Coordinates of C-alpha atoms in Angstrom, one line a residue:
M192 CA 35.3 269.0 -11.8
I193 CA 37.3 269.8 -8.4
K194 CA 39.9 272.9 -9.3
N195 CA 43.0 272.4 -7.6
K196 CA 43.6 274.5 -4.5
P197 CA 46.2 277.2 -4.8
P198 CA 49.5 276.2 -3.0
Q199 CA 49.7 277.7 1.1
R200 CA 51.8 280.4 1.7
A201 CA 53.7 281.5 4.9
I202 CA 53.4 285.4 6.1
V203 CA 55.4 287.0 8.9
S204 CA 52.4 288.6 11.1
G205 CA 54.6 290.1 13.8
I206 CA 58.1 290.9 14.9
G207 CA 60.0 291.8 17.7
V208 CA 63.6 292.9 17.9
T209 CA 66.3 293.8 20.6
S210 CA 69.6 295.0 19.9
A211 CA 72.5 297.3 21.1
I212 CA 70.9 300.4 19.0
G213 CA 67.5 299.9 20.5
Q214 CA 64.6 297.9 21.8
G215 CA 61.7 297.8 19.8
K216 CA 61.1 297.8 15.9
N217 CA 60.6 301.4 15.6
N218 CA 63.5 302.3 17.9
F219 CA 65.6 299.5 15.7
L220 CA 64.5 301.0 12.3
S221 CA 65.2 304.6 13.1
A222 CA 68.8 303.9 14.4
L223 CA 69.3 301.6 11.3
L224 CA 67.9 304.2 8.7
N225 CA 70.4 306.9 10.8
G226 CA 73.4 304.4 10.9
T227 CA 73.6 304.9 14.5
T228 CA 75.9 302.7 16.3
S229 CA 77.0 301.8 19.8
F230 CA 80.5 300.0 19.2
A231 CA 83.3 300.0 22.3
V232 CA 85.1 298.6 24.2
M233 CA 82.9 295.5 25.9
Q234 CA 82.0 296.6 29.9
R235 CA 80.0 293.4 30.8
E236 CA 80.9 291.4 33.3
G237 CA 82.9 288.2 32.0
R238 CA 83.5 289.9 28.7
Q239 CA 87.1 290.7 29.1
F240 CA 90.5 288.9 31.0
G241 CA 91.1 289.9 34.6
C242 CA 90.1 289.2 38.1
D243 CA 87.2 291.0 37.8
N244 CA 86.5 290.3 34.2
T245 CA 86.2 293.9 33.3
A246 CA 88.1 295.8 30.6
E247 CA 89.8 298.2 33.3
S248 CA 91.2 295.1 35.0
H249 CA 92.9 294.3 31.9
P250 CA 93.5 296.7 29.2
G251 CA 95.1 293.8 26.8
S252 CA 91.4 292.4 26.5
A253 CA 89.7 295.1 25.6
F254 CA 87.4 293.0 23.1
L255 CA 85.2 295.4 21.2
G256 CA 81.6 295.1 20.4
A257 CA 78.3 296.6 21.0
E258 CA 76.1 295.7 23.9
I259 CA 72.6 296.6 25.3
A260 CA 73.0 299.5 27.2
Q261 CA 69.2 299.3 29.0
L262 CA 67.2 296.0 28.7
E263 CA 63.2 297.0 29.6
I264 CA 61.6 294.0 31.1
P265 CA 57.4 294.2 30.1
D266 CA 55.3 294.9 33.0
N267 CA 53.2 291.6 32.5
I268 CA 56.7 289.5 33.2
P269 CA 56.5 288.0 36.5
H270 CA 59.5 289.0 38.7
R271 CA 59.5 285.6 40.3
L272 CA 61.0 284.5 37.1
L273 CA 63.6 287.1 36.5
R274 CA 65.2 286.4 39.4
S275 CA 66.6 283.0 38.1
M276 CA 66.9 284.1 34.1
S277 CA 70.0 284.1 32.5
F278 CA 70.6 287.3 30.4
S279 CA 69.6 285.9 27.1
A280 CA 66.4 284.3 28.5
K281 CA 65.5 287.9 29.8
V282 CA 66.2 289.3 26.4
A283 CA 64.2 286.4 24.7
L284 CA 61.1 287.3 26.9
A285 CA 61.2 290.8 26.3
T286 CA 61.6 290.2 22.5
L287 CA 59.0 287.8 21.9
N288 CA 56.6 289.9 24.2
E289 CA 56.7 292.4 21.4
A290 CA 55.9 289.9 18.4
W291 CA 53.7 288.1 20.4
Y292 CA 51.0 291.1 20.8
E293 CA 51.8 292.7 17.5
A294 CA 50.2 289.1 16.0
Q295 CA 47.3 289.1 18.5
L296 CA 48.5 285.7 19.5
E297 CA 46.5 285.9 22.8
H298 CA 43.7 285.3 20.7
M299 CA 45.0 282.0 19.3
D300 CA 44.6 277.8 20.8
P301 CA 47.7 277.9 22.7
Q302 CA 48.0 273.9 21.0
R303 CA 48.1 275.1 17.5
I304 CA 51.2 277.5 18.3
G305 CA 54.7 276.3 18.4
L306 CA 58.2 277.7 19.0
I307 CA 61.7 277.4 17.3
V308 CA 64.7 278.8 19.3
G309 CA 67.7 279.8 17.1
G310 CA 71.1 278.9 18.9
S311 CA 72.8 276.5 21.2
N312 CA 76.0 276.8 23.7
I313 CA 73.6 280.5 23.9
Q314 CA 74.7 281.4 27.7
Q315 CA 78.4 280.7 27.7
R316 CA 79.2 284.3 29.8
E317 CA 76.4 283.1 32.6
L318 CA 77.8 279.9 33.0
T319 CA 81.5 281.2 33.1
L320 CA 80.3 283.9 36.1
C321 CA 78.2 281.1 37.8
Q322 CA 81.3 278.6 37.5
D323 CA 83.9 281.3 38.9
K324 CA 81.3 282.1 41.8
Y325 CA 80.9 278.9 43.3
R326 CA 84.6 277.0 42.9
G327 CA 85.7 275.7 45.8
R328 CA 82.2 275.5 47.3
E329 CA 80.3 273.7 44.5
T330 CA 77.7 272.4 47.0
F331 CA 76.2 275.7 47.2
I332 CA 75.5 276.0 43.8
R333 CA 71.8 277.3 43.3
P334 CA 69.3 274.3 42.1
S335 CA 68.0 276.0 39.3
Y336 CA 71.7 276.0 37.4
A337 CA 70.6 272.6 36.8
M338 CA 67.7 273.8 34.0
S339 CA 69.4 277.2 33.4
F340 CA 72.8 275.9 32.0
M341 CA 70.7 274.3 29.0
D342 CA 69.4 276.2 26.0
T343 CA 65.9 274.5 26.3
D344 CA 65.6 276.5 29.3
L345 CA 64.6 279.5 27.0
C346 CA 61.8 277.2 25.6
G347 CA 60.5 276.4 29.1
L348 CA 60.8 280.3 30.3
C349 CA 58.9 281.4 26.8
T350 CA 56.3 278.6 26.6
E351 CA 55.2 279.1 30.4
Q352 CA 55.2 283.1 30.1
F353 CA 52.8 283.0 26.8
D354 CA 51.0 279.6 27.5
I355 CA 52.6 278.2 24.4
K356 CA 51.5 274.2 24.1
G357 CA 52.0 273.2 20.5
F358 CA 55.6 272.2 20.5
A359 CA 58.8 274.1 21.3
H360 CA 62.5 273.2 20.8
T361 CA 66.1 274.8 20.3
H362 CA 67.5 274.4 17.1
G363 CA 71.7 274.6 16.6
G364 CA 73.5 275.9 13.2
A365 CA 76.0 278.5 14.6
S366 CA 75.6 281.9 12.8
A367 CA 72.9 280.4 10.5
S368 CA 70.9 279.3 13.6
G369 CA 68.6 282.1 13.4
Q370 CA 67.6 282.0 9.6
L371 CA 67.5 277.9 10.4
A372 CA 64.7 278.4 13.0
V373 CA 62.8 280.6 10.5
I374 CA 62.9 277.8 8.1
Q375 CA 62.1 275.3 10.4
A376 CA 58.7 277.5 11.5
I377 CA 57.9 278.0 7.7
E378 CA 57.6 274.5 7.1
A379 CA 56.2 273.4 10.5
V380 CA 52.8 275.8 9.3
L381 CA 52.9 274.6 6.1
S382 CA 52.9 271.2 6.8
G383 CA 50.2 271.9 9.5
Q384 CA 51.7 270.7 12.5
V385 CA 51.0 273.9 14.1
D386 CA 48.9 277.3 12.8
V387 CA 51.7 279.4 14.1
C388 CA 55.4 279.2 14.7
I389 CA 57.8 281.8 16.3
A390 CA 61.1 281.7 15.4
L391 CA 63.4 283.2 18.1
G392 CA 67.0 283.9 17.1
A393 CA 68.5 284.1 20.9
L394 CA 71.1 286.3 22.2
M395 CA 74.2 284.5 22.3
D396 CA 76.2 285.7 25.5
I397 CA 79.8 284.9 24.6
S398 CA 82.4 285.4 27.5
Y399 CA 86.1 286.0 27.0
W400 CA 86.8 282.6 26.3
E401 CA 84.6 282.9 23.0
C402 CA 86.2 285.9 22.5
Q403 CA 89.7 285.0 22.4
A404 CA 89.1 282.0 20.3
F405 CA 87.6 283.7 17.8
R406 CA 90.4 286.1 17.7
T407 CA 92.8 283.4 17.8
M408 CA 91.1 281.8 14.9
G409 CA 91.4 285.0 13.1
A410 CA 87.1 285.2 13.0
M411 CA 87.1 287.9 15.4
G412 CA 88.3 291.6 14.6
S413 CA 91.5 292.6 16.1
N414 CA 92.6 295.6 18.1
R415 CA 93.4 297.7 15.0
F416 CA 90.8 299.9 15.7
A417 CA 90.8 299.9 19.6
A418 CA 91.0 303.9 20.0
E419 CA 88.5 304.3 17.3
P420 CA 85.6 301.2 17.9
A421 CA 83.2 303.0 15.8
R422 CA 85.5 302.2 12.6
A423 CA 86.3 298.5 13.6
C424 CA 82.9 297.0 12.1
R425 CA 83.6 297.1 8.2
P426 CA 82.1 293.9 6.7
F427 CA 82.7 293.8 2.8
D428 CA 85.5 296.9 3.2
K429 CA 89.2 296.3 2.0
L430 CA 90.2 297.3 5.7
S431 CA 88.2 294.8 7.7
D432 CA 90.1 291.5 9.4
G433 CA 87.2 289.7 11.2
F434 CA 83.6 290.4 12.8
I435 CA 82.4 292.6 15.5
Y436 CA 80.1 291.0 18.2
G437 CA 76.8 292.6 18.7
E438 CA 74.0 291.5 21.3
S439 CA 70.8 290.9 19.7
C440 CA 67.7 289.1 19.3
A441 CA 64.6 288.7 17.1
A442 CA 61.4 287.0 16.9
L443 CA 59.5 286.5 13.9
V444 CA 55.8 285.5 13.9
I445 CA 55.0 282.7 11.0
E446 CA 51.7 281.4 9.9
R447 CA 49.8 280.1 7.0
E448 CA 48.5 283.0 5.1
N449 CA 44.6 283.7 5.1
M450 CA 43.7 281.9 8.1
P451 CA 40.0 281.9 9.3
G452 CA 39.5 284.7 12.0
R453 CA 42.9 286.4 11.3
E454 CA 41.9 288.8 8.0
A455 CA 42.7 292.0 10.3
I456 CA 46.7 290.7 10.4
E457 CA 48.5 292.9 8.2
P458 CA 51.3 290.5 7.0
Y459 CA 55.1 292.1 6.4
A460 CA 55.9 290.1 3.6
M461 CA 55.3 286.3 2.6
F462 CA 58.1 283.7 2.2
K463 CA 58.5 282.8 -1.7
G464 CA 61.3 280.2 -1.3
W465 CA 64.2 278.8 0.6
A466 CA 66.9 276.5 0.5
L467 CA 69.3 274.7 2.9
S468 CA 72.8 273.5 1.9
L469 CA 75.9 271.8 3.5
D470 CA 79.7 272.1 2.5
G471 CA 80.5 268.6 4.0
N472 CA 83.3 270.7 5.9
R473 CA 84.0 271.0 9.6
N474 CA 85.9 274.5 9.6
P475 CA 84.8 277.6 9.7
N476 CA 85.9 278.7 6.0
S477 CA 83.2 279.4 3.6
S478 CA 82.5 278.0 0.5
A479 CA 81.7 280.3 -2.7
A480 CA 80.2 277.1 -4.3
G481 CA 78.1 276.0 -1.7
E482 CA 76.6 279.8 -1.0
R483 CA 76.0 279.7 -4.9
R484 CA 74.1 276.9 -4.4
V485 CA 72.2 277.5 -2.0
I486 CA 71.1 281.1 -3.5
S487 CA 70.1 279.3 -6.9
E488 CA 68.0 276.9 -5.3
A489 CA 66.3 279.3 -3.3
L490 CA 65.7 281.5 -6.2
T491 CA 64.4 278.5 -8.5
R492 CA 61.9 277.5 -5.8
A493 CA 60.4 281.2 -5.3
G494 CA 60.2 281.3 -9.0
V495 CA 62.1 284.7 -8.8
K496 CA 64.2 285.6 -12.0
A497 CA 67.4 287.0 -10.6
A498 CA 66.5 290.4 -12.7
E499 CA 63.5 290.7 -10.5
M500 CA 65.6 290.4 -7.1
D501 CA 65.5 294.1 -5.8
Y502 CA 67.6 294.1 -2.6
I503 CA 70.1 291.4 -0.7
N504 CA 70.7 291.5 2.8
P505 CA 74.1 289.6 3.0
H506 CA 75.7 287.2 5.7
G507 CA 78.8 289.9 5.4
T508 CA 80.7 289.5 8.5
G509 CA 83.6 291.3 7.6
S510 CA 85.7 288.0 7.3
N511 CA 88.1 288.6 4.3
L512 CA 87.6 285.1 3.0
G513 CA 83.9 285.2 3.9
D514 CA 82.9 288.5 2.4
K515 CA 84.7 287.7 -1.1
N516 CA 83.0 284.1 -1.3
E517 CA 79.5 285.6 -0.9
L518 CA 80.0 288.2 -3.4
A519 CA 81.6 285.6 -5.9
A520 CA 78.5 283.5 -5.0
I521 CA 76.2 286.6 -5.5
G522 CA 77.7 287.7 -8.8
A523 CA 77.6 284.0 -10.0
C524 CA 73.6 283.9 -9.5
N525 CA 73.4 287.0 -11.7
L526 CA 72.6 289.1 -8.7
S527 CA 75.2 291.8 -9.0
G528 CA 72.8 294.6 -9.7
A529 CA 70.3 294.0 -6.7
K530 CA 71.0 296.6 -3.9
I531 CA 73.0 295.4 -1.1
N532 CA 73.3 297.0 2.7
T533 CA 74.8 295.1 5.4
T534 CA 72.8 295.2 9.1
K535 CA 76.1 293.9 10.6
S536 CA 78.1 296.8 10.1
I537 CA 75.6 299.2 12.3
I538 CA 74.9 295.9 15.2
G539 CA 77.4 294.0 14.8
H540 CA 77.5 290.0 14.4
G541 CA 74.8 288.4 16.6
L542 CA 75.9 285.0 16.1
S543 CA 73.3 282.9 16.2
A544 CA 70.8 285.5 16.3
A545 CA 71.8 287.1 13.1
G546 CA 69.9 285.4 10.8
A547 CA 66.6 286.1 12.5
V548 CA 67.7 289.9 13.3
E549 CA 68.9 290.5 9.9
M550 CA 65.5 289.2 8.6
V551 CA 63.5 291.8 10.5
A552 CA 65.8 294.5 9.5
A553 CA 64.9 293.4 6.0
L554 CA 61.2 293.1 6.5
L555 CA 61.5 296.5 7.9
Q556 CA 63.0 298.2 5.1
M557 CA 60.3 296.6 2.8
R558 CA 57.5 297.9 4.7
E559 CA 59.1 301.3 4.6
Q560 CA 60.8 301.0 1.4
V561 CA 64.1 302.8 2.4
L562 CA 67.3 301.0 2.8
H563 CA 69.8 301.8 5.5
P564 CA 73.5 303.0 5.2
C565 CA 76.3 300.7 5.3
G566 CA 78.7 301.6 8.2
N567 CA 82.2 302.1 7.2
L568 CA 81.9 300.7 4.0
E569 CA 84.9 303.5 2.5
S570 CA 86.5 301.1 -0.1
P571 CA 84.4 298.0 -0.9
V572 CA 86.1 294.9 -1.6
D573 CA 84.7 294.9 -5.1
P574 CA 83.0 298.1 -6.0
C575 CA 80.9 296.6 -8.8
F576 CA 77.9 295.6 -6.8
N577 CA 75.2 297.9 -6.2
W578 CA 76.0 299.0 -2.7
V579 CA 74.3 301.4 -0.3
L580 CA 76.7 303.5 1.0
S581 CA 76.9 306.0 3.7
D582 CA 73.6 307.4 3.4
A583 CA 70.0 305.8 3.7
E584 CA 68.1 305.2 0.1
T585 CA 64.5 304.8 -1.2
H586 CA 64.1 302.1 -2.9
H587 CA 61.3 299.7 -4.4
I588 CA 61.6 296.5 -2.8
R589 CA 58.9 293.9 -4.0
N590 CA 61.6 291.1 -3.7
A591 CA 64.3 290.4 -1.2
L592 CA 67.2 288.1 -0.2
C593 CA 68.4 287.2 3.3
L594 CA 71.5 284.9 3.4
S595 CA 72.9 283.6 6.4
Y596 CA 75.9 281.1 7.1
G597 CA 77.2 279.1 9.8
F598 CA 80.5 277.2 11.0
G599 CA 80.6 273.6 9.8
G600 CA 79.6 274.4 5.8
L601 CA 76.0 275.6 6.9
N602 CA 74.3 277.7 4.1
S603 CA 70.9 278.9 4.1
A604 CA 69.0 281.4 1.9
V605 CA 65.2 282.8 2.1
C606 CA 63.1 285.0 -0.7
L607 CA 60.9 287.4 1.0
Q608 CA 58.1 288.8 -1.2
R609 CA 55.9 291.9 -0.2
V610 CA 52.6 291.5 0.1

């Protein structure tokens, strides 16, 4: 009699992260647990109105955000590549490098490794600067622009640097892109398409055009806290009036559990269940019903009861409607007893990268069994939930739920379980 084989499970074997509060998982976690932030008037060229695109040139467009102060490029990345790279590409390579070597992928068959880059339209600031520079003398534009304006350039650069030969593509899902990349990577390894798949939440490098459009829409926070930028990012707080941008990027190495030759790898966690749903809605407004549905489906697939969920890392952008709808969905799924904190309150909203970066935050907290504080959560819109407030808390985390939503009615949820 042939016994049924146990179902295959996917695990996380390596992670890399870069954000405004720190590069590398150790620096990132330390800053999270200390509640360290770096919000200020953004200074990166192309983020403000004016002739030189800086905050000083036009104080009226002083968009707030969190920017990476200094990016350390690993020594093994050739300088010849760096000359023609966008900022998003440089951050992607540096971030992937950390995850790659932690997971010891240099010993794997390159044809059995895949890459999914979460994000679309991720290099807007670089494109704006390049077009402004060559306007009126277009024939002198650098030839590499023909490649670099495409988001797939990140795929080409990463696969060339790390000799990835399974497959590589981008996956756009607005602010849910990072988590969608994770879900696609899970399914790629469980289906046997590859043995290992890297999900990269790419840094969305926005320009003043996107900042202004987001603010005009009401999605990006106003100038209410212009004189006190550290107080501006406040998801789930009554004084919040929109998201505050934050540069970030994350890479997660996903593989099947118990692969031969990988016994020395210590997994961060396993994926117990995940789900996607659509609201059938082009607009940016969220749907409590759609979010409730995707949470319920993920829990059902995971076989995890609501009472067994220890921790939730929510989408929580700081949108008045979005935050209230998300809490309504969490409450409707009987999850109000789970501990909740919001990573965006410390690092800002990474847009396309958010879902991947916040999953890295959840994994690091699961490993340490400590939850980071919430920034600026002084008056929760609903105090009945189990919030982590201004101080880090020791907490037993076996099951965690990560939520991510995007414009266009995209809803996603992933259940993690400690190994």
